[in-house]
Amino acid sequence: MSGIAQAVSCLDGYDPEALPVDKAREAIRACLTPVADVESVLIRQSLGRVLAQDIVPGIDVPGHDNSAMDGYAVRFSDLNSTNEKKETTLRQIGTAFAGKVFKGKIQPGECVRVMTGAVMPQGADTVVVQEVCRADQERIVIPCGQKAGQNVRAAGEDLKAGVPVLKRGQPVRAAELGLIASLGIAEVSVKRRLRVAFFSTGDELVSIGTPLQEGQVYDSNRYTLHGMLQGLGVEIIDMGVVRDDPAKLEAAFREGAARADAIITTGGVSVGEADFVKQLMARLGEVLFWKIAMRPGRPMAFGRINSGADSAFLFGLPGNPVAVMVTFYQFVRDALLVLGGRTDAFEIPMLKAISASSLRKVPGRTEYHRGILFRDGGEWKVRPTGQQGSGVLRSMSEANCFIVLEHARGGVESGEPVGVQLMDALA
Ligand code: AMP
Ligand code: MG
């Protein structure tokens, strides 16, 4: 048995003719091996990439105890206790600025004026904010009611030397860029960018720039895919439209296997399609053909395409423009993140909202209605966009979320809670 068929055959309840969404995702995951190649990049270039190393601080951040406020650094033991409701008068012996350390040591009865970020003067343990103090020359009057250690940021309170802070497999976002910079690290090791090739199949498709003949449509899937892949930070290889011609298709699959880690095709996997696309996919590698219990997006192929020593994962998506987006977000996104080396939790969050209308649904498949999440007073509600046909790409453009109606659920009454996935969370 081939590797792919073997991996999925172990899964409970695996039925290629009626595969629940979760099972399909699990089956795909069981077959994936993340890219192993790593490269060292300057930290700015690591934005959007996946860390291939743990980050362990070599220094404490901040490096010293320092003042969190502009005020006076004092010895707490010098202050009159809260109960006596008495002020304390201290003598200011100097000033500490951020980046300019006060060299002396505070003795009993003394204080030092400190600016935010200034290293705490020796002997001081507490900072009193300047607004509550009265200054008369070098005599500083401190009110009662201060707390020991207040307004002091401890050395290492952000990052501690030796304590790992970022894990390999984690993406570098803006916060991580700054965090790595705060450690003085100039270069980091990241996973190689995943290479993803895609092409559209269909004799009716023409590319932009060619006038439409009767019965032809412009290829939109390659543009949608371009947009969705861009959000994942992969290297994009757009192979154009490929005619429903066995020789041309075979050449395209082989080229994809040579150039990419994964190939995405659209069209050619549905029941009404010319069978040779499927036959070709099957002949060139180990490819499974699934009917997924979902709407839209029922037919899908998954497997590997081999060409000599080259090989790439294949995602054969349906042709309908909405089905392409739904299957991409539900399966391909997940798979590409795994292949790219991500090990953090990147599942698309499922939120709850109140359905503002009734929705037709049959049990036994997961449905992804295109929805508009909106605020109604204090409550978040969701309503479907108009026409929900899988060819109506406008429904995706009008939507800000998917309304996800789970497998076992039947119709939804207005006022019932439903799951929603925000489109902004999909990248
Ligand atoms: P198929 O899955 O190939 O049977 O295609 C299903 C429907 O999606 C047909 O109406 C196709 O014309 C349409 N379609 C397929 N590929 C594309 C594409 N790349 N851009 C726009 N529409 C497409
Ligand atoms: Mg087609």
Coordinates of C-alpha atoms and ligand atoms in Angstrom, one line a residue:
M1 CA 0.0 0.0 0.0
S2 CA 1.3 3.5 -0.8
G3 CA 2.3 5.9 2.0
I4 CA -0.7 8.2 1.6
A5 CA -3.3 5.4 1.4
Q6 CA -1.7 3.7 4.4
A7 CA -1.7 6.9 6.6
V8 CA -5.4 7.5 6.0
S9 CA -6.5 3.9 6.3
C10 CA -5.6 4.0 10.0
L11 CA -8.1 6.7 10.7
D12 CA -11.3 5.7 12.4
G13 CA -14.4 6.2 10.3
Y14 CA -12.5 7.1 7.1
D15 CA -14.9 7.0 4.3
P16 CA -13.7 8.7 1.0
E17 CA -17.3 8.8 -0.2
A18 CA -18.6 10.9 2.7
L19 CA -15.8 12.3 4.7
P20 CA -16.6 14.7 7.5
V21 CA -14.6 18.0 7.4
D22 CA -12.6 17.2 10.6
K23 CA -11.7 13.7 9.3
A24 CA -10.5 15.2 6.0
R25 CA -8.3 17.6 7.8
E26 CA -6.9 14.9 10.0
A27 CA -6.3 12.6 7.0
I28 CA -4.3 15.3 5.3
R29 CA -2.3 16.0 8.5
A30 CA -1.4 12.4 8.8
C31 CA 0.4 12.5 5.5
L32 CA 2.4 15.8 5.9
T33 CA 6.1 16.2 6.6
P34 CA 7.2 19.8 7.3
V35 CA 10.0 21.3 5.2
A36 CA 13.3 20.7 6.9
D37 CA 15.4 23.4 5.2
V38 CA 16.3 26.5 7.3
E39 CA 18.0 29.7 6.5
S40 CA 19.5 32.5 8.6
V41 CA 18.0 36.0 8.0
L42 CA 18.3 39.5 9.4
I43 CA 15.5 40.0 11.9
R44 CA 13.5 42.4 9.7
Q45 CA 13.4 39.7 7.0
S46 CA 12.0 37.2 9.6
L47 CA 8.6 38.9 9.7
G48 CA 5.9 36.5 8.7
R49 CA 8.4 33.6 8.7
V50 CA 8.4 30.5 11.0
L51 CA 11.2 30.3 13.6
A52 CA 13.5 27.3 13.2
Q53 CA 15.2 27.9 16.5
D54 CA 14.2 28.6 20.1
I55 CA 15.1 32.1 21.3
V56 CA 16.8 32.0 24.6
P57 CA 17.8 35.4 26.1
G58 CA 21.4 36.0 26.7
I59 CA 20.6 39.0 28.8
D60 CA 18.0 40.2 31.2
V61 CA 15.5 42.7 29.8
P62 CA 15.5 45.2 31.4
G63 CA 19.1 44.8 32.4
H64 CA 18.7 46.7 35.7
D65 CA 16.0 47.6 38.2
N66 CA 14.7 50.9 36.9
S67 CA 12.2 53.6 37.6
A68 CA 8.7 53.2 36.0
M69 CA 7.9 56.9 36.6
D70 CA 9.4 60.4 36.9
G71 CA 9.8 60.9 40.6
Y72 CA 12.1 60.3 43.6
A73 CA 14.0 57.1 44.4
V74 CA 13.9 56.6 48.2
R75 CA 14.7 54.0 50.8
F76 CA 11.2 52.8 51.9
S77 CA 12.5 52.3 55.4
D78 CA 13.1 56.1 55.7
L79 CA 9.4 56.9 55.2
N80 CA 7.1 57.5 58.1
S81 CA 4.6 54.7 58.4
T82 CA 1.1 55.1 56.9
N83 CA -0.6 55.0 60.3
E84 CA 1.1 58.2 61.6
K85 CA -0.2 60.1 58.6
K86 CA 3.0 62.0 58.6
E87 CA 5.1 63.4 55.8
T88 CA 8.8 62.6 55.4
T89 CA 11.4 65.2 54.4
L90 CA 14.4 63.8 52.5
R91 CA 17.4 65.5 51.0
Q92 CA 17.9 65.2 47.2
I93 CA 21.5 64.3 46.5
G94 CA 21.4 64.0 42.7
T95 CA 19.4 63.0 39.6
A96 CA 19.4 59.8 37.5
F97 CA 18.3 59.9 33.8
A98 CA 17.4 57.1 31.5
G99 CA 20.8 56.1 30.1
K100 CA 22.7 58.2 32.7
V101 CA 23.3 56.4 35.9
F102 CA 23.6 58.1 39.3
K103 CA 26.9 57.0 40.6
G104 CA 26.5 57.5 44.4
K105 CA 24.7 55.5 47.0
I106 CA 21.7 56.8 48.9
Q107 CA 22.2 57.0 52.7
P108 CA 19.5 57.3 55.3
G109 CA 17.5 60.5 54.9
E110 CA 18.5 60.9 51.2
C111 CA 16.7 60.6 47.8
V112 CA 17.6 60.9 44.2
R113 CA 15.4 62.5 41.5
V114 CA 14.8 59.8 38.8
M115 CA 13.3 59.9 35.3
T116 CA 11.4 57.0 33.7
G117 CA 13.8 54.3 32.7
A118 CA 16.6 55.5 34.9
V119 CA 18.6 52.8 36.7
M120 CA 17.6 52.7 40.4
P121 CA 20.3 54.4 42.4
Q122 CA 22.1 52.1 44.9
G123 CA 20.4 51.9 48.2
A124 CA 16.9 52.9 46.8
D125 CA 14.1 50.4 46.6
T126 CA 11.0 52.6 46.0
V127 CA 10.0 55.4 43.7
V128 CA 7.5 58.2 44.6
V129 CA 5.9 59.9 41.7
Q130 CA 6.9 63.6 41.4
E131 CA 3.3 64.8 41.3
V132 CA 2.7 64.0 45.0
C133 CA 6.0 65.4 46.3
R134 CA 6.8 69.0 47.2
A135 CA 10.3 70.3 46.5
D136 CA 11.9 73.1 48.3
Q137 CA 15.5 73.4 47.0
E138 CA 17.0 70.0 47.8
R139 CA 14.4 69.3 50.5
I140 CA 11.8 66.9 49.2
V141 CA 8.6 66.3 51.1
I142 CA 7.1 62.9 50.6
P143 CA 3.5 62.2 51.7
C144 CA 2.6 59.2 53.7
G145 CA 0.9 56.1 52.2
Q146 CA 3.6 54.9 49.9
K147 CA 4.1 51.2 49.2
A148 CA 7.4 49.4 49.4
G149 CA 8.9 48.7 46.0
Q150 CA 6.3 50.8 44.1
N151 CA 7.0 52.2 40.6
V152 CA 10.1 50.1 40.2
R153 CA 10.5 47.7 37.2
A154 CA 12.6 44.7 38.2
A155 CA 15.6 43.6 36.1
G156 CA 14.5 40.7 33.9
E157 CA 10.8 41.3 34.4
D158 CA 10.2 41.3 30.6
L159 CA 12.8 38.7 29.6
K160 CA 15.1 36.6 31.8
A161 CA 18.5 35.4 30.7
G162 CA 18.5 31.7 30.1
V163 CA 14.7 31.3 30.1
P164 CA 13.4 30.4 26.6
V165 CA 10.9 32.9 25.3
L166 CA 10.1 31.9 21.7
K167 CA 9.8 28.4 20.4
R168 CA 10.8 27.0 17.1
G169 CA 7.6 26.6 15.0
Q170 CA 6.2 29.9 16.1
P171 CA 5.6 32.7 13.5
V172 CA 7.4 36.0 13.8
R173 CA 5.0 38.9 14.1
A174 CA 5.6 42.5 14.9
A175 CA 5.8 41.8 18.6
E176 CA 8.4 39.0 18.1
L177 CA 10.5 41.3 15.9
G178 CA 10.7 43.8 18.7
L179 CA 11.2 41.2 21.3
I180 CA 14.2 39.6 19.4
A181 CA 15.6 43.1 18.8
S182 CA 15.3 43.8 22.6
L183 CA 17.8 41.0 23.1
G184 CA 20.3 42.5 20.7
I185 CA 20.0 39.6 18.3
A186 CA 20.6 40.6 14.7
E187 CA 19.9 37.3 12.8
V188 CA 17.6 34.4 13.4
S189 CA 17.2 31.0 11.8
V190 CA 13.8 30.5 10.1
K191 CA 12.2 27.8 8.0
R192 CA 12.6 28.0 4.2
R193 CA 9.6 29.6 2.6
L194 CA 7.2 27.0 1.3
R195 CA 6.9 27.0 -2.5
V196 CA 3.3 26.6 -3.7
A197 CA 2.4 26.3 -7.4
F198 CA -1.1 26.5 -8.8
F199 CA -3.0 26.4 -12.0
S200 CA -6.6 26.4 -13.2
T201 CA -8.0 23.7 -15.4
G202 CA -10.9 24.1 -17.8
D203 CA -11.4 24.6 -21.5
E204 CA -13.9 27.4 -20.8
L205 CA -11.3 29.5 -19.0
V206 CA -9.4 32.4 -20.4
S207 CA -6.9 34.7 -18.8
I208 CA -7.4 38.5 -18.5
G209 CA -6.4 40.3 -21.7
T210 CA -8.1 37.8 -24.1
P211 CA -11.5 38.8 -25.3
L212 CA -14.3 36.4 -24.2
Q213 CA -15.8 34.1 -26.8
E214 CA -19.3 32.6 -26.3
G215 CA -19.3 30.2 -23.3
Q216 CA -16.0 31.4 -21.9
V217 CA -15.3 32.8 -18.5
Y218 CA -12.4 34.7 -17.1
D219 CA -10.2 32.7 -14.7
S220 CA -10.8 34.2 -11.3
N221 CA -9.6 31.3 -9.1
R222 CA -5.9 32.1 -9.7
Y223 CA -6.4 35.5 -8.4
T224 CA -8.3 34.4 -5.3
L225 CA -5.6 31.8 -4.7
H226 CA -2.9 34.4 -5.1
G227 CA -4.6 36.6 -2.5
M228 CA -5.1 33.7 0.0
L229 CA -1.6 32.4 -0.5
Q230 CA -0.1 35.8 0.0
G231 CA -1.6 35.9 3.4
L232 CA 0.2 32.8 4.4
G233 CA 3.6 34.1 3.4
V234 CA 4.5 31.3 1.0
E235 CA 6.4 31.6 -2.3
I236 CA 3.8 31.8 -5.0
I237 CA 4.2 30.1 -8.4
D238 CA 1.3 30.9 -10.8
M239 CA 1.3 28.5 -13.7
G240 CA -1.7 30.0 -15.5
V241 CA -4.6 28.2 -17.1
V242 CA -4.0 24.7 -18.4
R243 CA -6.4 23.3 -21.0
D244 CA -8.2 20.0 -20.4
D245 CA -5.6 18.3 -22.6
P246 CA -3.8 15.2 -21.1
A247 CA -0.4 16.1 -22.5
K248 CA -0.6 19.7 -21.3
L249 CA -1.9 18.7 -17.9
E250 CA 0.8 16.1 -17.4
A251 CA 3.5 18.6 -18.3
A252 CA 2.0 21.1 -15.8
F253 CA 1.9 18.5 -13.0
R254 CA 5.5 17.5 -13.6
E255 CA 6.6 21.1 -13.7
G256 CA 4.7 21.7 -10.4
A257 CA 6.4 18.8 -8.8
A258 CA 9.8 20.0 -9.9
R259 CA 9.3 23.6 -8.8
A260 CA 7.1 23.4 -5.7
D261 CA 6.4 21.7 -2.4
A262 CA 2.7 21.8 -3.0
I263 CA 0.5 22.1 -6.1
I264 CA -3.0 23.5 -6.0
T265 CA -5.3 22.9 -8.9
T266 CA -8.9 24.1 -9.4
G267 CA -11.5 22.4 -11.5
G268 CA -11.5 19.0 -13.0
V269 CA -12.4 16.9 -9.8
S270 CA -16.2 17.1 -9.9
V271 CA -18.4 14.3 -11.0
G272 CA -19.3 15.9 -14.3
E273 CA -15.7 16.5 -15.3
A274 CA -13.8 14.7 -17.9
D275 CA -12.4 11.7 -16.0
F276 CA -8.9 12.0 -17.6
V277 CA -7.9 14.7 -15.2
K278 CA -8.5 12.4 -12.3
Q279 CA -6.9 9.5 -14.1
L280 CA -3.9 11.6 -14.8
M281 CA -3.5 12.7 -11.2
A282 CA -3.8 9.1 -10.1
R283 CA -1.2 8.0 -12.7
L284 CA 1.3 10.6 -11.7
G285 CA 1.3 9.9 -8.0
E286 CA -0.7 8.7 -5.0
V287 CA -3.9 10.7 -5.1
L288 CA -7.1 10.2 -3.1
F289 CA -10.4 11.4 -4.4
W290 CA -12.9 12.5 -1.7
K291 CA -16.5 13.5 -1.5
I292 CA -16.4 15.7 1.6
A293 CA -19.5 16.0 3.7
M294 CA -19.6 19.8 3.3
R295 CA -21.2 22.6 1.3
P296 CA -19.8 24.2 -0.8
G297 CA -16.7 22.1 -1.7
R298 CA -17.8 18.5 -1.9
P299 CA -15.3 17.0 -4.4
M300 CA -11.6 17.3 -3.6
A301 CA -8.4 15.4 -4.4
F302 CA -5.5 15.1 -2.1
G303 CA -2.2 13.3 -2.5
R304 CA 1.3 13.5 -3.9
I305 CA 2.4 14.0 -7.5
N306 CA 5.8 12.4 -8.4
S307 CA 7.9 13.1 -11.4
G308 CA 11.3 11.4 -11.4
A309 CA 13.0 12.5 -8.2
D310 CA 10.6 15.4 -7.7
S311 CA 7.5 15.3 -5.7
A312 CA 4.9 17.7 -4.4
F313 CA 1.7 17.5 -2.3
L314 CA -1.4 17.9 -4.4
F315 CA -4.6 19.7 -3.5
G316 CA -7.1 19.3 -6.3
L317 CA -9.9 21.8 -5.4
P318 CA -13.3 22.1 -7.1
G319 CA -13.7 24.6 -9.8
N320 CA -16.5 26.8 -8.4
P321 CA -15.0 30.0 -7.1
V322 CA -16.7 29.9 -3.6
A323 CA -15.8 26.2 -3.2
V324 CA -12.2 27.1 -3.9
M325 CA -12.1 29.6 -1.1
V326 CA -13.9 27.4 1.4
T327 CA -11.8 24.3 0.8
F328 CA -8.7 26.4 0.8
Y329 CA -9.5 27.9 4.2
Q330 CA -10.7 24.7 5.7
F331 CA -8.0 22.3 4.4
V332 CA -5.2 23.9 2.4
R333 CA -4.4 26.7 4.9
D334 CA -4.0 24.2 7.7
A335 CA -1.8 21.9 5.6
L336 CA 0.4 24.6 4.3
L337 CA 1.0 26.0 7.8
V338 CA 2.0 22.5 9.0
L339 CA 4.2 22.0 5.9
G340 CA 5.8 25.4 6.5
G341 CA 6.8 24.3 10.0
R342 CA 4.2 26.0 12.2
T343 CA 3.7 24.2 15.5
D344 CA 1.7 26.8 17.5
A345 CA -2.1 26.8 17.7
F346 CA -3.3 28.3 14.4
E347 CA -6.8 26.8 14.3
I348 CA -9.3 29.3 13.0
P349 CA -11.2 30.5 16.0
M350 CA -14.9 29.7 16.1
L351 CA -16.9 32.5 17.7
K352 CA -20.6 32.4 18.6
A353 CA -23.2 34.9 17.3
I354 CA -27.0 35.0 17.2
S355 CA -28.5 34.2 13.9
A356 CA -30.7 37.1 12.8
S357 CA -32.5 34.9 10.3
S358 CA -33.6 31.3 9.8
L359 CA -31.2 29.2 7.7
R360 CA -32.0 26.1 5.8
K361 CA -29.6 23.2 6.5
V362 CA -29.7 19.4 6.3
P363 CA -27.9 17.2 8.8
G364 CA -25.0 15.2 7.7
R365 CA -22.7 17.8 6.2
T366 CA -20.9 21.0 7.4
E367 CA -22.2 24.1 5.7
Y368 CA -20.3 27.3 5.3
H369 CA -22.7 30.1 4.6
R370 CA -21.2 33.5 3.8
G371 CA -22.3 35.9 6.6
I372 CA -22.3 39.4 7.8
L373 CA -21.5 39.8 11.4
F374 CA -23.0 43.0 12.8
R375 CA -23.7 44.7 16.1
D376 CA -27.3 45.0 17.2
G377 CA -27.3 47.1 20.4
G378 CA -25.1 45.1 22.8
E379 CA -25.3 41.9 20.9
W380 CA -23.3 40.5 17.9
K381 CA -25.6 39.0 15.3
V382 CA -25.1 37.4 11.9
R383 CA -27.1 37.3 8.8
P384 CA -26.3 35.5 5.5
T385 CA -25.3 37.5 2.4
G386 CA -27.8 37.0 -0.4
Q387 CA -27.5 34.2 -2.9
Q388 CA -25.4 31.3 -1.6
G389 CA -24.6 29.5 -4.8
S390 CA -21.0 28.2 -5.0
G391 CA -20.5 30.1 -8.2
V392 CA -21.5 33.4 -6.6
L393 CA -18.2 34.9 -5.6
R394 CA -19.9 38.1 -4.7
S395 CA -21.2 36.3 -1.6
M396 CA -17.6 36.1 -0.4
S397 CA -16.9 39.7 -1.2
E398 CA -20.0 40.9 0.7
A399 CA -19.2 38.6 3.7
N400 CA -17.0 39.3 6.7
C401 CA -17.4 35.8 8.2
F402 CA -18.4 32.3 7.5
I403 CA -21.5 31.0 9.3
V404 CA -20.4 27.5 10.1
L405 CA -23.3 25.1 10.6
E406 CA -21.9 21.9 12.0
H407 CA -22.3 18.4 10.6
A408 CA -25.2 17.0 12.7
R409 CA -27.2 20.2 12.8
G410 CA -30.5 20.7 11.0
G411 CA -32.2 24.0 10.1
V412 CA -31.5 27.1 12.2
E413 CA -34.3 29.3 13.6
S414 CA -33.8 33.1 13.9
G415 CA -32.4 33.8 17.4
E416 CA -30.4 30.6 17.7
P417 CA -26.6 30.8 18.3
V418 CA -24.4 29.8 15.4
G419 CA -20.6 29.4 15.0
V420 CA -18.8 32.1 12.9
Q421 CA -15.3 32.3 11.6
L422 CA -14.1 35.8 11.0
M423 CA -12.5 36.3 7.6
D424 CA -10.0 38.6 9.1
A425 CA -8.7 35.7 11.1
L426 CA -8.1 33.5 8.1
A427 CA -4.7 34.4 7.0
Ligands
AMP1 P1 -15.5 22.3 -12.5 O1 -15.2 21.9 -11.1 O2 -14.3 22.3 -13.3 O3 -16.6 21.4 -13.0 O4 -16.0 23.8 -12.5 C1 -17.2 24.1 -11.8 C2 -17.6 25.5 -12.2 O5 -16.6 26.4 -11.8 C3 -17.8 25.7 -13.7 O6 -18.9 26.6 -13.9 C4 -16.5 26.4 -14.1 O7 -16.7 27.2 -15.2 C5 -16.2 27.3 -12.9 N1 -14.8 27.5 -12.8 C6 -13.8 26.5 -12.8 N2 -12.6 27.0 -12.8 C7 -12.8 28.4 -12.7 C8 -11.8 29.4 -12.6 N3 -10.5 29.2 -12.6 N4 -12.3 30.7 -12.6 C9 -13.7 30.9 -12.6 N5 -14.6 29.9 -12.7 C10 -14.1 28.7 -12.7
MG2 MG -13.7 22.2 -15.3

